Short mmCIF file of C-alpha atoms in Angstrom, two decimals:
data_model
loop_
_atom_site.label_atom_id
_atom_site.label_comp_id
_atom_site.label_asym_id
_atom_site.label_seq_id
_atom_site.Cartn_x
_atom_site.Cartn_y
_atom_site.Cartn_z
CA UNK A 1 -6.15 -124.46 49.42
CA UNK A 2 -4.35 -122.23 51.73
CA UNK A 3 -0.74 -121.94 51.04
CA UNK A 4 0.71 -119.05 49.26
CA UNK A 5 3.84 -120.47 47.85
CA UNK A 6 5.93 -117.86 46.21
CA UNK A 7 6.56 -118.29 42.51
CA UNK A 8 6.51 -122.06 42.18
CA UNK A 9 8.79 -123.70 39.70
CA UNK A 10 10.07 -120.44 38.33
CA UNK A 11 12.55 -117.78 39.18
CA UNK A 12 10.62 -114.82 37.93
CA UNK A 13 9.07 -112.63 40.56
CA UNK A 14 5.71 -110.99 40.79
CA UNK A 15 5.49 -107.24 41.07
CA UNK A 16 2.71 -107.70 43.56
CA UNK A 17 3.62 -108.49 47.08
CA UNK A 18 1.58 -111.64 47.42
CA UNK A 19 2.79 -114.83 45.83
CA UNK A 20 0.88 -117.27 43.72
CA UNK A 21 -1.26 -120.21 44.64
CA UNK A 22 -0.40 -123.54 43.11
CA UNK A 23 -3.61 -124.99 41.70
CA UNK A 24 -4.13 -128.71 42.27
CA UNK A 25 -4.22 -130.61 39.01
CA UNK A 26 -5.12 -133.88 37.41
CA UNK A 27 -3.18 -134.87 34.34
CA UNK A 28 -4.12 -137.86 32.32
CA UNK A 29 -3.44 -139.23 28.92
CA UNK A 30 -5.26 -141.41 26.46
CA UNK A 31 -4.34 -142.49 22.98
CA UNK A 32 -5.32 -139.21 21.39
CA UNK A 33 -4.57 -136.49 23.88
CA UNK A 34 -3.10 -135.31 27.15
CA UNK A 35 -5.58 -133.56 29.44
CA UNK A 36 -4.72 -131.16 32.26
CA UNK A 37 -7.46 -130.23 34.73
CA UNK A 38 -6.69 -127.49 37.23
CA UNK A 39 -8.76 -126.29 40.19
CA UNK A 40 -9.03 -122.53 40.09
CA UNK A 41 -12.11 -121.45 42.04
CA UNK A 42 -13.08 -117.83 41.59
CA UNK A 43 -11.49 -117.50 38.16
CA UNK A 44 -13.77 -116.82 35.23
CA UNK A 45 -12.98 -117.62 31.62
CA UNK A 46 -11.73 -114.08 31.09
CA UNK A 47 -9.25 -114.33 33.94
CA UNK A 48 -7.38 -117.37 32.74
CA UNK A 49 -4.31 -117.47 30.55
CA UNK A 50 -2.80 -120.59 29.06
CA UNK A 51 0.46 -120.33 27.14
CA UNK A 52 2.83 -122.81 25.62
CA UNK A 53 6.30 -121.52 25.09
CA UNK A 54 9.47 -123.53 24.62
CA UNK A 55 7.77 -126.75 25.71
CA UNK A 56 6.57 -125.15 28.92
CA UNK A 57 2.84 -125.01 29.50
CA UNK A 58 1.93 -122.15 31.81
CA UNK A 59 -1.44 -121.89 33.51
CA UNK A 60 -2.22 -118.58 35.08
CA UNK A 61 -5.45 -117.47 36.69
CA UNK A 62 -6.40 -114.06 38.00
CA UNK A 63 -8.92 -113.86 40.75
CA UNK A 64 -10.77 -110.86 42.07
CA UNK A 65 -10.35 -109.91 45.69
CA UNK A 66 -13.32 -110.64 47.88
CA UNK A 67 -15.08 -107.64 49.32
CA UNK A 68 -13.62 -106.54 52.59
CA UNK A 69 -16.41 -104.25 53.71
CA UNK A 70 -17.85 -106.83 56.03
CA UNK A 71 -15.95 -108.19 59.00
CA UNK A 72 -14.22 -111.49 58.37
CA UNK A 73 -15.11 -113.88 61.15
CA UNK A 74 -13.71 -117.12 59.71
CA UNK A 75 -11.03 -117.47 57.08
CA UNK A 76 -10.09 -120.84 55.66
CA UNK A 77 -8.96 -119.76 52.23
CA UNK A 78 -7.22 -116.76 50.77
CA UNK A 79 -7.72 -115.21 47.40
CA UNK A 80 -4.93 -114.57 44.98
CA UNK A 81 -3.62 -115.50 41.59
CA UNK A 82 -2.83 -118.99 40.43
CA UNK A 83 0.27 -120.11 38.59
CA UNK A 84 1.65 -123.48 37.63
CA UNK A 85 3.99 -124.68 34.93
CA UNK A 86 4.58 -128.02 33.30
CA UNK A 87 7.03 -129.18 30.74
CA UNK A 88 5.33 -130.73 27.75
CA UNK A 89 6.67 -133.40 25.46
CA UNK A 90 7.28 -132.36 21.88
CA UNK A 91 4.73 -134.75 20.45
CA UNK A 92 1.89 -132.29 21.07
CA UNK A 93 0.06 -130.75 18.15
CA UNK A 94 0.37 -127.13 19.21
CA UNK A 95 -2.15 -125.82 16.72
CA UNK A 96 -5.07 -127.74 18.18
CA UNK A 97 -4.69 -127.09 21.90
CA UNK A 98 -7.99 -126.22 23.55
CA UNK A 99 -8.79 -124.76 26.95
CA UNK A 100 -12.16 -124.39 28.68
CA UNK A 101 -13.08 -122.93 32.04
CA UNK A 102 -16.18 -124.17 33.82
CA UNK A 103 -17.27 -124.03 37.46
CA UNK A 104 -13.80 -123.08 38.58
CA UNK A 105 -12.14 -125.98 36.78
CA UNK A 106 -9.80 -125.35 33.88
CA UNK A 107 -9.49 -128.11 31.30
CA UNK A 108 -6.64 -127.97 28.81
CA UNK A 109 -6.65 -130.53 26.03
CA UNK A 110 -3.32 -131.14 24.33
CA UNK A 111 -3.83 -133.35 21.27
CA UNK A 112 -0.98 -135.66 20.41
CA UNK A 113 0.61 -135.14 17.04
CA UNK A 114 0.26 -137.94 14.52
CA UNK A 115 3.24 -140.22 14.87
CA UNK A 116 5.86 -139.61 12.27
CA UNK A 117 5.62 -142.23 9.58
CA UNK A 118 8.73 -144.17 8.82
CA UNK A 119 9.91 -143.25 5.37
CA UNK A 120 12.00 -145.45 3.27
CA UNK A 121 14.59 -143.75 1.20
CA UNK A 122 15.48 -145.48 -1.92
CA UNK A 123 19.03 -145.77 -2.85
CA UNK A 124 19.64 -145.58 -6.54
CA UNK A 125 22.60 -147.05 -8.15
CA UNK A 126 24.95 -144.33 -9.27
CA UNK B 1 17.38 -134.25 107.52
CA UNK B 2 17.79 -136.60 104.65
CA UNK B 3 21.34 -137.53 104.00
CA UNK B 4 22.75 -138.48 100.68
CA UNK B 5 25.83 -140.54 100.72
CA UNK B 6 28.53 -139.16 98.56
CA UNK B 7 28.66 -142.22 96.33
CA UNK B 8 24.90 -142.09 95.65
CA UNK B 9 24.88 -138.55 94.38
CA UNK B 10 23.77 -138.27 90.78
CA UNK B 11 26.55 -137.41 88.40
CA UNK B 12 26.93 -133.74 87.58
CA UNK B 13 24.54 -132.57 84.93
CA UNK B 14 24.39 -129.33 83.07
CA UNK B 15 21.08 -127.81 84.19
CA UNK B 16 20.72 -125.99 80.85
CA UNK B 17 21.09 -129.11 78.75
CA UNK B 18 17.42 -129.93 79.14
CA UNK B 19 16.38 -126.47 77.92
CA UNK B 20 18.68 -126.80 74.98
CA UNK B 21 17.08 -130.12 74.08
CA UNK B 22 13.58 -128.59 74.23
CA UNK B 23 14.66 -125.64 72.11
CA UNK B 24 16.07 -127.93 69.45
CA UNK B 25 12.83 -129.90 69.44
CA UNK B 26 10.78 -126.74 68.93
CA UNK B 27 13.05 -125.57 66.14
CA UNK B 28 12.57 -128.84 64.37
CA UNK B 29 8.81 -128.63 64.82
CA UNK B 30 8.57 -125.15 63.35
CA UNK B 31 10.77 -126.17 60.43
CA UNK B 32 8.43 -129.04 59.64
CA UNK B 33 5.40 -126.76 59.82
CA UNK B 34 6.84 -124.21 57.46
CA UNK B 35 7.81 -126.89 54.98
CA UNK B 36 4.26 -128.16 55.01
CA UNK B 37 3.12 -124.63 54.30
CA UNK B 38 4.77 -124.53 50.92
CA UNK B 39 3.16 -127.67 49.56
CA UNK B 40 0.40 -127.41 46.97
CA UNK B 41 -3.00 -126.71 48.33
CA UNK B 42 -5.07 -129.58 49.63
CA UNK B 43 -6.54 -129.02 53.01
CA UNK B 44 -8.11 -131.34 55.48
CA UNK B 45 -11.56 -129.78 55.39
CA UNK B 46 -13.66 -129.47 52.27
CA UNK B 47 -14.95 -127.07 51.27
CA UNK B 48 -12.88 -124.28 52.80
CA UNK B 49 -15.05 -121.40 53.96
CA UNK B 50 -14.80 -117.69 54.49
CA UNK B 51 -17.50 -116.14 56.64
CA UNK B 52 -18.20 -112.41 56.74
CA UNK B 53 -20.48 -110.55 59.05
CA UNK B 54 -21.89 -107.07 59.00
CA UNK B 55 -24.71 -105.34 60.84
CA UNK B 56 -27.55 -106.92 58.95
CA UNK B 57 -26.26 -110.08 57.36
CA UNK B 58 -23.89 -113.00 57.27
CA UNK B 59 -22.08 -113.98 54.11
CA UNK B 60 -20.70 -117.48 53.75
CA UNK B 61 -18.38 -118.25 50.87
CA UNK B 62 -17.12 -121.70 49.97
CA UNK B 63 -14.63 -122.82 47.35
CA UNK B 64 -16.32 -125.57 45.37
CA UNK B 65 -14.51 -125.99 42.07
CA UNK B 66 -16.07 -128.56 39.79
CA UNK B 67 -19.29 -128.93 41.76
CA UNK B 68 -22.50 -128.66 39.75
CA UNK B 69 -25.50 -126.77 41.13
CA UNK B 70 -27.63 -129.91 41.04
CA UNK B 71 -25.08 -131.82 43.12
CA UNK B 72 -25.12 -129.29 45.93
CA UNK B 73 -27.57 -129.21 48.80
CA UNK B 74 -27.87 -126.48 51.42
CA UNK B 75 -30.17 -126.79 54.41
CA UNK B 76 -30.70 -124.90 57.62
CA UNK B 77 -31.97 -126.23 60.89
CA UNK B 78 -32.01 -124.00 63.93
CA UNK B 79 -28.59 -122.38 64.09
CA UNK B 80 -26.88 -124.92 61.89
CA UNK B 81 -26.30 -124.55 58.20
CA UNK B 82 -25.38 -127.74 56.39
CA UNK B 83 -23.58 -127.91 53.08
CA UNK B 84 -23.67 -131.25 51.36
CA UNK B 85 -22.78 -132.40 47.94
CA UNK B 86 -20.64 -134.47 45.71
CA UNK B 87 -18.09 -133.96 43.05
CA UNK B 88 -17.12 -136.23 40.23
CA UNK B 89 -14.99 -134.89 37.46
CA UNK B 90 -13.38 -138.14 36.39
CA UNK B 91 -13.38 -138.70 32.65
CA UNK B 92 -15.59 -141.42 31.24
CA UNK B 93 -13.08 -142.64 28.72
CA UNK B 94 -11.10 -145.81 28.37
CA UNK B 95 -7.39 -146.46 28.13
CA UNK B 96 -6.61 -143.58 30.41
CA UNK B 97 -3.42 -143.37 32.35
CA UNK B 98 -2.96 -140.77 35.06
CA UNK B 99 0.20 -138.75 35.39
CA UNK B 100 -1.01 -136.79 38.37
CA UNK B 101 -4.11 -137.09 40.45
CA UNK B 102 -4.37 -134.35 43.03
CA UNK B 103 -8.04 -133.41 42.77
CA UNK B 104 -10.22 -135.47 45.05
CA UNK B 105 -13.66 -136.75 44.21
CA UNK B 106 -16.47 -137.91 46.42
CA UNK B 107 -19.11 -136.65 48.77
CA UNK B 108 -18.68 -133.91 51.33
CA UNK B 109 -20.72 -132.52 54.17
CA UNK B 110 -20.06 -129.60 56.42
CA UNK B 111 -22.15 -128.23 59.23
CA UNK B 112 -21.63 -124.61 60.23
CA UNK B 113 -22.80 -123.22 63.56
CA UNK B 114 -24.13 -119.77 62.75
CA UNK B 115 -22.94 -117.02 65.08
CA UNK B 116 -26.29 -115.20 65.05
CA UNK B 117 -30.01 -115.90 64.72
CA UNK B 118 -31.05 -115.51 61.13
CA UNK B 119 -34.20 -114.93 59.16
CA UNK B 120 -34.76 -118.33 57.56
CA UNK B 121 -37.18 -116.94 54.98
CA UNK B 122 -34.57 -114.66 53.53
CA UNK B 123 -31.66 -116.74 52.28
CA UNK B 124 -30.04 -116.56 48.89
CA UNK B 125 -27.32 -118.76 47.43
CA UNK B 126 -25.34 -118.45 44.23
CA UNK B 127 -22.69 -120.64 42.66
CA UNK B 128 -20.43 -118.76 40.25
CA UNK B 129 -17.04 -119.94 38.94
CA UNK B 130 -16.78 -122.57 41.64
CA UNK B 131 -17.47 -120.18 44.50
CA UNK B 132 -20.65 -120.60 46.50
CA UNK B 133 -22.01 -117.47 48.17
CA UNK B 134 -24.77 -117.83 50.75
CA UNK B 135 -26.28 -114.64 52.09
CA UNK B 136 -28.25 -114.86 55.30
CA UNK B 137 -30.13 -111.93 56.75
CA UNK B 138 -30.00 -111.65 60.51
CA UNK B 139 -33.23 -111.98 62.44
CA UNK B 140 -34.56 -108.79 63.98
CA UNK B 141 -33.55 -109.84 67.49
CA UNK B 142 -29.96 -110.42 66.44
CA UNK B 143 -29.36 -107.10 64.73
CA UNK B 144 -27.11 -104.70 66.43
CA UNK B 145 -28.74 -101.53 67.63
CA UNK B 146 -27.21 -98.21 68.34
CA UNK B 147 -27.91 -97.10 71.87
CA UNK B 148 -28.15 -93.38 72.38
CA UNK B 149 -26.55 -92.03 75.48
CA UNK B 150 -28.12 -89.09 77.18
CA UNK B 151 -26.52 -86.76 79.59
CA UNK B 152 -28.22 -84.67 82.20
#
């Protein structure tokens, strides 16, 4: 997970100099819900922010810097914030969205709204 | 003296053309590398490590999102630290269709050659928020010592 891609999928810019990491995700769907799982190692449940605004689901994770007192002799990953956005279909029941953070994996459950029932409109003779 | 007959002489070539061709090739190569750099994370080695060293200890950090403590095994043999484990986060439901599948499952194993002799009785490891931190104290022989310089 190395690459620091700057502001993925968005035109807004961070005030901090470093860009954002794009977390790898799994997205799957069953009959009841859509589930998004994102890898965000180093982010605790207090550092994660999930928002749904105008059909755009935004996942943002804030990660603490690692201590730099000791000398770094091998670096294979960098620390920074995570950001990724997805557009969400309108058939999601927004009131019941749940998000949990465990072992560096974020799970967002987006329940599908009950399908709109066809309604028959009676036509009365005038 | 070797003689070249006029008709056998190679046709005139621009001596710089070859350099130009090499330069174009390098440009293309660096373009490809930078494009790769902007792709979502997903490296070739798992887990990625950061190793820190100070006077008395070594600190090894590994990014292990989704790995449970019971699925992780750390062992040390001589100067080699081995990290082994497995990860399985796949849902156990039916009628599932994937839209994206970027997170990889399976077993992993990584052996790390330690840069210093360490005290094998004094190792601690913690797994918090998907980050493993292994702290190894250096053995007495490997610690750095200040040498005082005297002058006469």
